[in-house]
Tab-separated table of C-alpha atoms and ligand atoms in Angstrom:
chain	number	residue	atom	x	y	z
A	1	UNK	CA	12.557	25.462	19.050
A	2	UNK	CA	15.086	23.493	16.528
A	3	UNK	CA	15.838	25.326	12.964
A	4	UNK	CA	12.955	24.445	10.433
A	5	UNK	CA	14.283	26.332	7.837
A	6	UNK	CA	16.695	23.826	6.172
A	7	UNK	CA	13.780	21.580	5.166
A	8	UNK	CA	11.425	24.474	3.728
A	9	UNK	CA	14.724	25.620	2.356
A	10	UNK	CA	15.116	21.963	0.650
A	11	UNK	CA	11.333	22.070	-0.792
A	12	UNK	CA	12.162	25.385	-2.222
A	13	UNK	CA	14.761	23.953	-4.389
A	14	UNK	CA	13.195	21.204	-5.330
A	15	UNK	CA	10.049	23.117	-6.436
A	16	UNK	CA	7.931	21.045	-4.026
A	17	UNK	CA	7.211	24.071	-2.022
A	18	UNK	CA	3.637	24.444	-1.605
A	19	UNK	CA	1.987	27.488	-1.851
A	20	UNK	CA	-2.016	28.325	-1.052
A	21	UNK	CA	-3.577	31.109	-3.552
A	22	UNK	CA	-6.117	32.701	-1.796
A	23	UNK	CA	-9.683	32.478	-4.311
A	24	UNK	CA	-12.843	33.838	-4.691
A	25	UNK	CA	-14.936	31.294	-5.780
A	26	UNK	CA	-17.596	31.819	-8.358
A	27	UNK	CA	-20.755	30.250	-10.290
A	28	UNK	CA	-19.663	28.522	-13.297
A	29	UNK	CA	-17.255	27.203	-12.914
A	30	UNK	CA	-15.202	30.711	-12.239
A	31	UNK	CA	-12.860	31.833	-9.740
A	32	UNK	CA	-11.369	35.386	-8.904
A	33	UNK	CA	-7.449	35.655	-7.906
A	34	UNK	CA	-5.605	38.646	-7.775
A	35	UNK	CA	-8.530	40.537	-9.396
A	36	UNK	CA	-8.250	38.207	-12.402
A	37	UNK	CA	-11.651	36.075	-13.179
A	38	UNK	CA	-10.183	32.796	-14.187
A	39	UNK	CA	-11.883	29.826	-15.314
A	40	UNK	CA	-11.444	26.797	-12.701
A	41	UNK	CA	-10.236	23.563	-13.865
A	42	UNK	CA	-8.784	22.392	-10.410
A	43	UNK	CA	-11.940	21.933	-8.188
A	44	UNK	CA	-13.604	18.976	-7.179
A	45	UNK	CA	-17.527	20.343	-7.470
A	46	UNK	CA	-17.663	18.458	-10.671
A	47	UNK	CA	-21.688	18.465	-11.315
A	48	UNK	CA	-21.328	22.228	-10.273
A	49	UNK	CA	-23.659	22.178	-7.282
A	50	UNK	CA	-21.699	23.999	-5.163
A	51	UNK	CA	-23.675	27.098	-6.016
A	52	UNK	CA	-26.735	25.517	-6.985
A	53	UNK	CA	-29.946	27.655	-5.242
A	54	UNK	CA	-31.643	25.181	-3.536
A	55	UNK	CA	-28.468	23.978	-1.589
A	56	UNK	CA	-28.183	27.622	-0.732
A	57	UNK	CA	-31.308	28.052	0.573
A	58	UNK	CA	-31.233	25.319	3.042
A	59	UNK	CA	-27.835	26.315	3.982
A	60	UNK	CA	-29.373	29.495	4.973
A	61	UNK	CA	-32.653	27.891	6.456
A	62	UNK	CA	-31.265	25.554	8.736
A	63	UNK	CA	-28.524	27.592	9.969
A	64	UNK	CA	-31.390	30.162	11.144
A	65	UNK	CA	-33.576	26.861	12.186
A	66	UNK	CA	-30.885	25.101	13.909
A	67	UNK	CA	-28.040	27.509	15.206
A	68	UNK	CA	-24.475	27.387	13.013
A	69	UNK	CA	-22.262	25.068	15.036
A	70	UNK	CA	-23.556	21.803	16.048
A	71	UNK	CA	-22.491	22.171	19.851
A	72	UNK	CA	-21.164	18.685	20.343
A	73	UNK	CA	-19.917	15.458	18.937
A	74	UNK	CA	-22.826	13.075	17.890
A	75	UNK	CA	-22.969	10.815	20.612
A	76	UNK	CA	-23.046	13.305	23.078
A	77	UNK	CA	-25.686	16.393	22.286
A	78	UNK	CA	-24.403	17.025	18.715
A	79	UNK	CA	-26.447	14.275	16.575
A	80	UNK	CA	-29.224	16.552	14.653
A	81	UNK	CA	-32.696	15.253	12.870
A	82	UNK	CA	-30.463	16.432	9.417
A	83	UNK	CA	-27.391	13.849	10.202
A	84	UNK	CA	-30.485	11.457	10.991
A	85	UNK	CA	-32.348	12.381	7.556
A	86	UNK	CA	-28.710	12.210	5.709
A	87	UNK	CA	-27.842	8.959	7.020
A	88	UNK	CA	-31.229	7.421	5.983
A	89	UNK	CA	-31.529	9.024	2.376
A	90	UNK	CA	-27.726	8.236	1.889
A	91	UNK	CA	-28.444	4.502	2.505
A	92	UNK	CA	-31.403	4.458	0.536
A	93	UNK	CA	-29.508	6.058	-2.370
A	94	UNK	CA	-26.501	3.834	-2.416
A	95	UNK	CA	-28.631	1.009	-1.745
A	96	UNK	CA	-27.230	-0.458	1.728
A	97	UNK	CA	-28.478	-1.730	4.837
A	98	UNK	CA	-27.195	1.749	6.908
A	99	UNK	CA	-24.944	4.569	7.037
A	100	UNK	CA	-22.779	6.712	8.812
A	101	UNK	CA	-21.600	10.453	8.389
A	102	UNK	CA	-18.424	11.577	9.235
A	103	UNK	CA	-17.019	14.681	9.835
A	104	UNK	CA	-14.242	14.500	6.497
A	105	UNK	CA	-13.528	11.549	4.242
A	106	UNK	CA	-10.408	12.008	5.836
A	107	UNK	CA	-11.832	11.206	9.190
A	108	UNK	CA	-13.775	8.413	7.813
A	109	UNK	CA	-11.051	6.288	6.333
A	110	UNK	CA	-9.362	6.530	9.663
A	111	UNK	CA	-12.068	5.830	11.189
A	112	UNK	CA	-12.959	2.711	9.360
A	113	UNK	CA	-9.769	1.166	9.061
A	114	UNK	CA	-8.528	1.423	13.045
A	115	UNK	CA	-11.876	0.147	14.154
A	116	UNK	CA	-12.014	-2.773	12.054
A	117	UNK	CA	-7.971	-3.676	11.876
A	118	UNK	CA	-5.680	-4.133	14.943
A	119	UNK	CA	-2.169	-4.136	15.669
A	120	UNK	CA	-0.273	-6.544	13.305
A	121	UNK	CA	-3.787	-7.166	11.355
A	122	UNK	CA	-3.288	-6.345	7.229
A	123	UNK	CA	-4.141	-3.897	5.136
A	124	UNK	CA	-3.883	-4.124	1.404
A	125	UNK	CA	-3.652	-0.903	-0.165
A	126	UNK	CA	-3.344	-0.063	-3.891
A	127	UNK	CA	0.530	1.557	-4.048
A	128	UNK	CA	-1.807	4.928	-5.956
A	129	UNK	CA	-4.441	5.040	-2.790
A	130	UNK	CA	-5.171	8.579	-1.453
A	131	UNK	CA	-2.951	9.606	1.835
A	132	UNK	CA	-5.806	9.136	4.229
A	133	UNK	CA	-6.276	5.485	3.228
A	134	UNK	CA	-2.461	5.092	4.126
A	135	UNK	CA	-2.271	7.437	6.697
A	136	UNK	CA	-5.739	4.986	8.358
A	137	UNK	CA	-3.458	2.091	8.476
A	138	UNK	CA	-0.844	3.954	10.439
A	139	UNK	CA	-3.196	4.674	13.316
A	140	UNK	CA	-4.578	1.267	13.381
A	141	UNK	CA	-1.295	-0.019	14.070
A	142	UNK	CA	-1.458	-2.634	10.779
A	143	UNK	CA	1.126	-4.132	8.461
A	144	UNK	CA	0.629	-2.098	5.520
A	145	UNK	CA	1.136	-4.205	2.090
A	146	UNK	CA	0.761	-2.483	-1.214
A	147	UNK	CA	0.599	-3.751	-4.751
A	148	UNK	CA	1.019	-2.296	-8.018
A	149	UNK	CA	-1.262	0.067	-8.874
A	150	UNK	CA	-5.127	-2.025	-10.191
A	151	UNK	CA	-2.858	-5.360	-10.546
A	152	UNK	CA	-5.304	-8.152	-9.571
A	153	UNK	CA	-2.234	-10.421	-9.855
A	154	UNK	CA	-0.265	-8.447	-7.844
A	155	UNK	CA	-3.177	-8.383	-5.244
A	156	UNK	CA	-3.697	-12.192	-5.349
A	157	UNK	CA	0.473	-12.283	-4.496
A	158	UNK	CA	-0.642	-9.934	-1.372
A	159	UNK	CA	-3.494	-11.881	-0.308
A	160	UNK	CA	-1.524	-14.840	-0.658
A	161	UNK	CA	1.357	-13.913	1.670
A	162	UNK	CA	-0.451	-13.239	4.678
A	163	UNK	CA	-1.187	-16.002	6.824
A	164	UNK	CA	-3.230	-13.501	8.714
A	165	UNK	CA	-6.778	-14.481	9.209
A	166	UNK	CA	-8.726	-10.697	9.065
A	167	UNK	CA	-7.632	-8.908	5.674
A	168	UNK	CA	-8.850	-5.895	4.634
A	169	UNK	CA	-8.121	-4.746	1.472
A	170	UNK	CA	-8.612	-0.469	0.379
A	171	UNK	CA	-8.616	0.988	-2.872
A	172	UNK	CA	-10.068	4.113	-4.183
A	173	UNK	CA	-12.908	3.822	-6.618
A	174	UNK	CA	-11.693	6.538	-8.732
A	175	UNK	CA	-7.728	7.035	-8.222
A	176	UNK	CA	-7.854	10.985	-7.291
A	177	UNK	CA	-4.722	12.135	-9.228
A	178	UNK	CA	-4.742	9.828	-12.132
A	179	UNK	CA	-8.751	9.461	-12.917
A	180	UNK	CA	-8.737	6.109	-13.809
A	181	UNK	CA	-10.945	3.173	-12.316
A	182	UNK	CA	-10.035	0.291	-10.031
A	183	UNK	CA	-11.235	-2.806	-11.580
A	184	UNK	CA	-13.934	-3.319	-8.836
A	185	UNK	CA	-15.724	-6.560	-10.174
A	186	UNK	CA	-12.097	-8.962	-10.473
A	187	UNK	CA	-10.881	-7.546	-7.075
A	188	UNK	CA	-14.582	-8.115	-5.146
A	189	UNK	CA	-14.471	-11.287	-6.418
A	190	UNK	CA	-10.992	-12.340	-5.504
A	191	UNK	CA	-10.735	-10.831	-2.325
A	192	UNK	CA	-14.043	-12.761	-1.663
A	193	UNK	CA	-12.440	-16.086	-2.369
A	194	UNK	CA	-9.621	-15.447	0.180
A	195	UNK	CA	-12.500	-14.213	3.203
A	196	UNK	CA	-10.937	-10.944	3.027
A	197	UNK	CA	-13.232	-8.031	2.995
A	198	UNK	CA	-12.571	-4.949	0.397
A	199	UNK	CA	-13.153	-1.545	0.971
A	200	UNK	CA	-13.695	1.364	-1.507
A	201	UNK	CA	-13.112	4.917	-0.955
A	202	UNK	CA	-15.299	6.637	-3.914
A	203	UNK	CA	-14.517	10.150	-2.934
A	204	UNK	CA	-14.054	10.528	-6.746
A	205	UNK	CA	-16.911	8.499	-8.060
A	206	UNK	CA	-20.031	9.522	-6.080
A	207	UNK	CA	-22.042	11.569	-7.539
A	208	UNK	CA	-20.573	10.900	-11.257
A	209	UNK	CA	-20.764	7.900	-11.850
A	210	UNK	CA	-23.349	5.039	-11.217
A	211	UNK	CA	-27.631	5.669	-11.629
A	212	UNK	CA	-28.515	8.609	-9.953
A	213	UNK	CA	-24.642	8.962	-9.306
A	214	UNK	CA	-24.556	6.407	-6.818
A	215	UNK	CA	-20.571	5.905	-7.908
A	216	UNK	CA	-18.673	3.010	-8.565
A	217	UNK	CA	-19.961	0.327	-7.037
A	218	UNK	CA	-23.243	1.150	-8.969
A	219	UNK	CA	-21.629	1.485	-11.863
A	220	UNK	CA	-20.272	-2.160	-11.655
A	221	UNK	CA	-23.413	-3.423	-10.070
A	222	UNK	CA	-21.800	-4.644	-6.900
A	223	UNK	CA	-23.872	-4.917	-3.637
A	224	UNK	CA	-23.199	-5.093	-0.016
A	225	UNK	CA	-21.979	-8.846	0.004
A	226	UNK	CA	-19.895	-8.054	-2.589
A	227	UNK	CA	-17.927	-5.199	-1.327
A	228	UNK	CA	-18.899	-4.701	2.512
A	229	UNK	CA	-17.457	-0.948	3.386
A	230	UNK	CA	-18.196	1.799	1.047
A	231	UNK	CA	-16.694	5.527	1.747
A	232	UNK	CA	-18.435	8.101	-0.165
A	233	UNK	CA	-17.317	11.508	0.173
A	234	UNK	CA	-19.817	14.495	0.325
A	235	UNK	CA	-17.535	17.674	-0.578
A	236	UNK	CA	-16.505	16.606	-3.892
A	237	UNK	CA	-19.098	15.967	-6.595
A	238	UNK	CA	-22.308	16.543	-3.381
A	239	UNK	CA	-20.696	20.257	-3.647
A	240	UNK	CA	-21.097	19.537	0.269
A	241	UNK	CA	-18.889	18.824	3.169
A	242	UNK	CA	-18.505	15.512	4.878
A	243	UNK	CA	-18.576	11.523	4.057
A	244	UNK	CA	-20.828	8.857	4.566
A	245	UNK	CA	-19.572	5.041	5.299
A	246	UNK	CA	-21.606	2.460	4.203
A	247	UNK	CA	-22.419	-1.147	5.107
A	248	UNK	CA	-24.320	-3.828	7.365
A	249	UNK	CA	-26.126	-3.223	10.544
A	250	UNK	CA	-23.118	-4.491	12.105
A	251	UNK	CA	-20.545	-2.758	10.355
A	252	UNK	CA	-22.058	0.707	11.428
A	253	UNK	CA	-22.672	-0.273	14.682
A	254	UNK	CA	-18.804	-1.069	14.960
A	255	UNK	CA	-17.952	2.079	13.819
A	256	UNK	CA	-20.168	4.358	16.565
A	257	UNK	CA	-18.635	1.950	19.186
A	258	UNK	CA	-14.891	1.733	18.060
A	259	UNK	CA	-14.146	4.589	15.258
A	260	UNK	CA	-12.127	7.321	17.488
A	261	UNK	CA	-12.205	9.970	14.431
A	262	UNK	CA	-15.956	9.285	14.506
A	263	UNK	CA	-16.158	9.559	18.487
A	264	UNK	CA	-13.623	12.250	19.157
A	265	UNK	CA	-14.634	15.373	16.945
A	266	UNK	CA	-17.629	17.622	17.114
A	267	UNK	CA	-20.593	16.936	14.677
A	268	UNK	CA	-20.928	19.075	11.653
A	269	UNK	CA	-23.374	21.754	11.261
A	270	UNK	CA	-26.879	20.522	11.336
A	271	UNK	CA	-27.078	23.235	8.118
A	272	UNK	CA	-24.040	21.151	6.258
A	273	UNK	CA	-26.190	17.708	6.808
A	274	UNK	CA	-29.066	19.480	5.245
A	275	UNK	CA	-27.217	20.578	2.478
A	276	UNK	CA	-25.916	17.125	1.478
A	277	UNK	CA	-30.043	15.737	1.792
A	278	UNK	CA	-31.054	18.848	-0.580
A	279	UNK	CA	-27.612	17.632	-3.024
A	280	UNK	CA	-29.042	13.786	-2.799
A	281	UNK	CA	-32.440	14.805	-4.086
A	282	UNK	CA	-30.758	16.748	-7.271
A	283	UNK	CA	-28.693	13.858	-7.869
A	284	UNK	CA	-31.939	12.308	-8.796
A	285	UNK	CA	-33.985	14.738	-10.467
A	286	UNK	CA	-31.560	17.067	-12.366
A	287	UNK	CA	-29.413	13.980	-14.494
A	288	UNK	CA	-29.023	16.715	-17.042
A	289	UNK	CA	-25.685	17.913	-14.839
A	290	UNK	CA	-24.374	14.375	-15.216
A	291	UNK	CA	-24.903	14.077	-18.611
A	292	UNK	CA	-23.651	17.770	-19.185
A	293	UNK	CA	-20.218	16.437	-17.473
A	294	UNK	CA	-19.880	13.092	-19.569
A	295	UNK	CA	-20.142	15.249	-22.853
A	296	UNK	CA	-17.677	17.512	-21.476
A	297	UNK	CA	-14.809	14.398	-20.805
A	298	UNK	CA	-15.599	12.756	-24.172
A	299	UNK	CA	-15.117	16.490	-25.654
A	300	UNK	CA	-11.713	16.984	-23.761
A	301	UNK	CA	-10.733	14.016	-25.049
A	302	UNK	CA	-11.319	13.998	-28.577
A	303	UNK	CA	-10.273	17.421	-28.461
A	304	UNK	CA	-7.119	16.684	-27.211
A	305	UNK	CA	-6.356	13.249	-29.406
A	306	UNK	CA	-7.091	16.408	-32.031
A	307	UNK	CA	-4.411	19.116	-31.169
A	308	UNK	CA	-1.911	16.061	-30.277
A	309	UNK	CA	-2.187	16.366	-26.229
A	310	UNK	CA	-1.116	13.336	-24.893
A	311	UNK	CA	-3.505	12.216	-21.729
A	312	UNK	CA	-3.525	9.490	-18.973
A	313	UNK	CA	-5.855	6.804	-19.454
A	314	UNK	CA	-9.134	8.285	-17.724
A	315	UNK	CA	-12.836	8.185	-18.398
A	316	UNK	CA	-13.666	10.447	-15.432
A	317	UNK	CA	-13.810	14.063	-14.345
A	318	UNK	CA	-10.138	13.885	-13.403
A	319	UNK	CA	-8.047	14.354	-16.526
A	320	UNK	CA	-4.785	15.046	-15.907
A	321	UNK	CA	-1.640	15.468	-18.528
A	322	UNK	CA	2.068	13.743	-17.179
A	323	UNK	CA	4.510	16.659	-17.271
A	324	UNK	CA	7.206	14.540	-15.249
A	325	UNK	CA	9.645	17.075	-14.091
A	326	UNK	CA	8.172	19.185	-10.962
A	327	UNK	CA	9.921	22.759	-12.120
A	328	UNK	CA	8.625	22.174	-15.602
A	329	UNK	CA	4.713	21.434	-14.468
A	330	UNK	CA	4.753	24.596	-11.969
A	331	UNK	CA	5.751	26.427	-15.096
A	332	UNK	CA	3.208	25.217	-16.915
A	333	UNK	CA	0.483	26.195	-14.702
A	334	UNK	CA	1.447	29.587	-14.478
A	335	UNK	CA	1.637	29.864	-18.091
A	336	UNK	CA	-2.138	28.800	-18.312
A	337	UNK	CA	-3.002	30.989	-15.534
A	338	UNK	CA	-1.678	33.929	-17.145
A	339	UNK	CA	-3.537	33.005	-19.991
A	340	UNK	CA	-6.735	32.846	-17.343
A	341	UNK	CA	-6.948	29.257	-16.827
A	342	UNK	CA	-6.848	27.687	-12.964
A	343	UNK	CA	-5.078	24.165	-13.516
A	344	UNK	CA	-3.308	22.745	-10.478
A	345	UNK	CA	0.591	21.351	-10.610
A	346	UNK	CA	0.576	18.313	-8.805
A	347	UNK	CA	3.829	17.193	-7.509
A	348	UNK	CA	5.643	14.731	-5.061
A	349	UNK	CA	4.799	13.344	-2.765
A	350	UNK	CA	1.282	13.921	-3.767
A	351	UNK	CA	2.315	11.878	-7.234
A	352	UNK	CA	5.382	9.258	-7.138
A	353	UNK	CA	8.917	11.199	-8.009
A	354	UNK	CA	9.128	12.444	-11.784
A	355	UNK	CA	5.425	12.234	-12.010
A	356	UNK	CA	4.319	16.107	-11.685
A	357	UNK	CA	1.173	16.394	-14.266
A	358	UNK	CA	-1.351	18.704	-14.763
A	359	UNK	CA	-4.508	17.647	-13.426
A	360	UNK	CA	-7.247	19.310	-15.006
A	361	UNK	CA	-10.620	18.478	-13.777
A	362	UNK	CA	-14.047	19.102	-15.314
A	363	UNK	CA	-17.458	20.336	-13.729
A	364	UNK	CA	-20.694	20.344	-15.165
A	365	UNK	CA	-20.441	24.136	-14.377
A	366	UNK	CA	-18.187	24.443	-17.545
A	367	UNK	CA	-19.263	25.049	-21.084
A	368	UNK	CA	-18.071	23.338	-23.951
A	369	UNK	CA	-16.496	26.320	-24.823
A	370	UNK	CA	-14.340	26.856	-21.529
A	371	UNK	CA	-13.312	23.286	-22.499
A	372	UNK	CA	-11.965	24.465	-26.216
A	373	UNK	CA	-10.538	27.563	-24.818
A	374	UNK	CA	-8.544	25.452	-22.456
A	375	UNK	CA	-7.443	22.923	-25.066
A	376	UNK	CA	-6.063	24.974	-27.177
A	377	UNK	CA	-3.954	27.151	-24.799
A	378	UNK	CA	-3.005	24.298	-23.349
A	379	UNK	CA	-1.742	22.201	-27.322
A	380	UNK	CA	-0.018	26.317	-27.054
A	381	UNK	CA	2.335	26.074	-23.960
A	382	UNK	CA	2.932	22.114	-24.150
A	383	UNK	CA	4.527	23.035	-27.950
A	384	UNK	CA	6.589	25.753	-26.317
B	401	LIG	C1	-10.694	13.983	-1.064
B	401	LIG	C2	-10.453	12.556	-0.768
B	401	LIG	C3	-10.585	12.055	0.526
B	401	LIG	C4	-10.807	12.954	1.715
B	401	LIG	O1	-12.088	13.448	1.761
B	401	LIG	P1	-12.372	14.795	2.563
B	401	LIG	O2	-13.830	14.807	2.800
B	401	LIG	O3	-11.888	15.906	1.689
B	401	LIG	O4	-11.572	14.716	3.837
B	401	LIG	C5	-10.456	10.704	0.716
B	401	LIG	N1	-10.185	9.877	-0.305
B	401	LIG	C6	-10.029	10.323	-1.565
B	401	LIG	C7	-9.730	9.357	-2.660
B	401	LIG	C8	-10.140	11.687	-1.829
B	401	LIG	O5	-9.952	12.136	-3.067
């Protein structure tokens, strides 16, 4: 084996090193490390459902019902009456023709983009798209072009250039370490004048946003002719595990024929599947948690426009504060974790170079007081 150690040595130095803290999760909102309760302002559960009882329940239920592993990939033995049921009541909720689950929303956005693009084919990505949307156009062998970050004009000069017939252009719905909101309705529209066909990844927006939290694309009132592939991700705001893909007849049919990452991996737990169907029904008939989490962001932000803390332009769960240098963030966080407070340092390469921020996301778990307490420890170590 070669020497490793001068590249971990290299991250070390420039405080990119990346280090997992072992947790205890907790209800509201809470998490236990080191025998400290802390209040978590890093997860993704942001309507709090990860503990919610029902979900629980039919975790437990179907794993006695249906065994805990799923035995095989779905289109061999693996493919349960649950990832049936979820793929129906996702549809119907989302409003599309059909739908697919994948194992991850990682898994899906490969999945999508190598089955539908070939070698040489385009992708247009947003330069601030997640890693697996980039990552997808690596395994389908494409010519990756980006543009500047929600720039229609700068996606019209992409479209432009290619004298490709298939396009597909990706973006996320949400942007996952910024919070703010591609401008959905300009690029559906453009990309439909140049017979390209756009895809959204709304990892960050289902669940949140939208009636009944259908995301985004609800939230903008765009249909299936206007934006044909839709990737909503079930481990985030669902307080599940897994992602659905979204789209035509045809689209999904493509996908069980040609989409290796949906092919090639075992199915998840029938109990999972359930889970997400029990999460879909609250989405519908507890809008209190979505409320609870809008009143929350409109309180963070007044609060902080208050005590002086500059944020990034965001409406959404994800609110995160530019720190710039990496060193400085890391310090940061452990400041406010000291003072009991979970917030994640994100640095390069997860954010562009001299970007590190705080991201501080909120749940509907969270009280408007956790919100104040964080605020004003936090207007305390950014003065420092
Ligand atoms: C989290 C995330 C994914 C990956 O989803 P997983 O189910 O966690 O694999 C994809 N895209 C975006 C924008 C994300 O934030």
């Amino acid at each position: 084996m070669w020497d490793l150690s001068a590249a971990l040595q290299q991250r070390r130095e420039q405080n990119l090193f990346r280090q997992r803290r072992t947790l205890q999760p907790l209800a509201e909102g809470r998490c236990v490390f080191e025998g400290r309760t802390l209040i978590n302002f890093s997860s993704n559960d942001y309507l709090g459902l990860t503990f919610h009882p029902s979900m629980i329940a039919t975790a437990k239920d179907v794993a006695s019902s249906h065994g805990v592993g799923s035995g095989a990939s779905h289109l061999v033995s693996g493919h349960s009456s649950w990832h049936h049921q979820l793929e129906v009541n996702a549809a119907k909720l989302l409003g599309r023709d059909r739908a697919l689950l994948f194992s991850t929303g990682y898994m899906a956005n490969l999945g999508v983009i190598s089955a539908l693009i070939g070698r040489s084919e385009v992708v247009i990505e947003d330069k601030l798209n997640h890693a697996s949307l980039l990552d997808a156009a690596v395994l389908a062998r494409a010519k990756l072009d980006r543009f500047v970050h929600n720039d229609i004009n700068d996606l019209r000069r992409c479209l432009e250039k290619s004298t490709q017939a298939k396009q597909l252009v990706a973006v996320d719905g949400v942007f996952s370490m910024d919070g703010d909101i591609a401008p959905l309705k300009d690029m559906a529209a453009l990309v439909n004048q140049y017979d390209a066909a756009l895809m959204v990844d709304d990892a960050h927006g289902f669940g949140v946003l939208g009636n009944h939290g259908a995301g985004s694309l609800n939230e903008f009132g765009l249909d299936q002719q206007q934006v044909p592939i839709l990737m909503s991700t079930l481990g985030k705001a669902i307080g599940s595990y897994g992602a659905i893909v979204s789209g035509s007849e045809a689209l999904i049919e493509t996908l069980i024929q040609f989409a290796r990452p949906y092919i090639y991996t075992t199915a998840l737990p029938s109990a999972v599947a359930a889970v997400s169907c029990t999460a879909l029904e609250i989405l519908s008939k507890e809008p209190e948690r979505r409320q609870h989490l809008h009143s929350l962001i409109a309180h963070f932000k007044a609060g902080a426009q208050h005590r002086n803390i500059q944020l990034m332009a965001s409406d959404t769960a994800i609110q995160p504060i530019l720190v710039g240098d990496s060193g400085r963030c890391l310090k940061l966080s452990q400041r406010l974790l000291e003072a009991g407070f979970y917030v994640g340092a994100i640095r390069p390469p997860t954010v562009p170079v001299n970007t590190a921020r705080l991201r501080v996301t909120l749940s509907a778990a969270h009280s408007i007081a956790d919100v104040d307490s964080l605020l004003d420890r936090l207007a305390e170590v950014l003065n420092d």
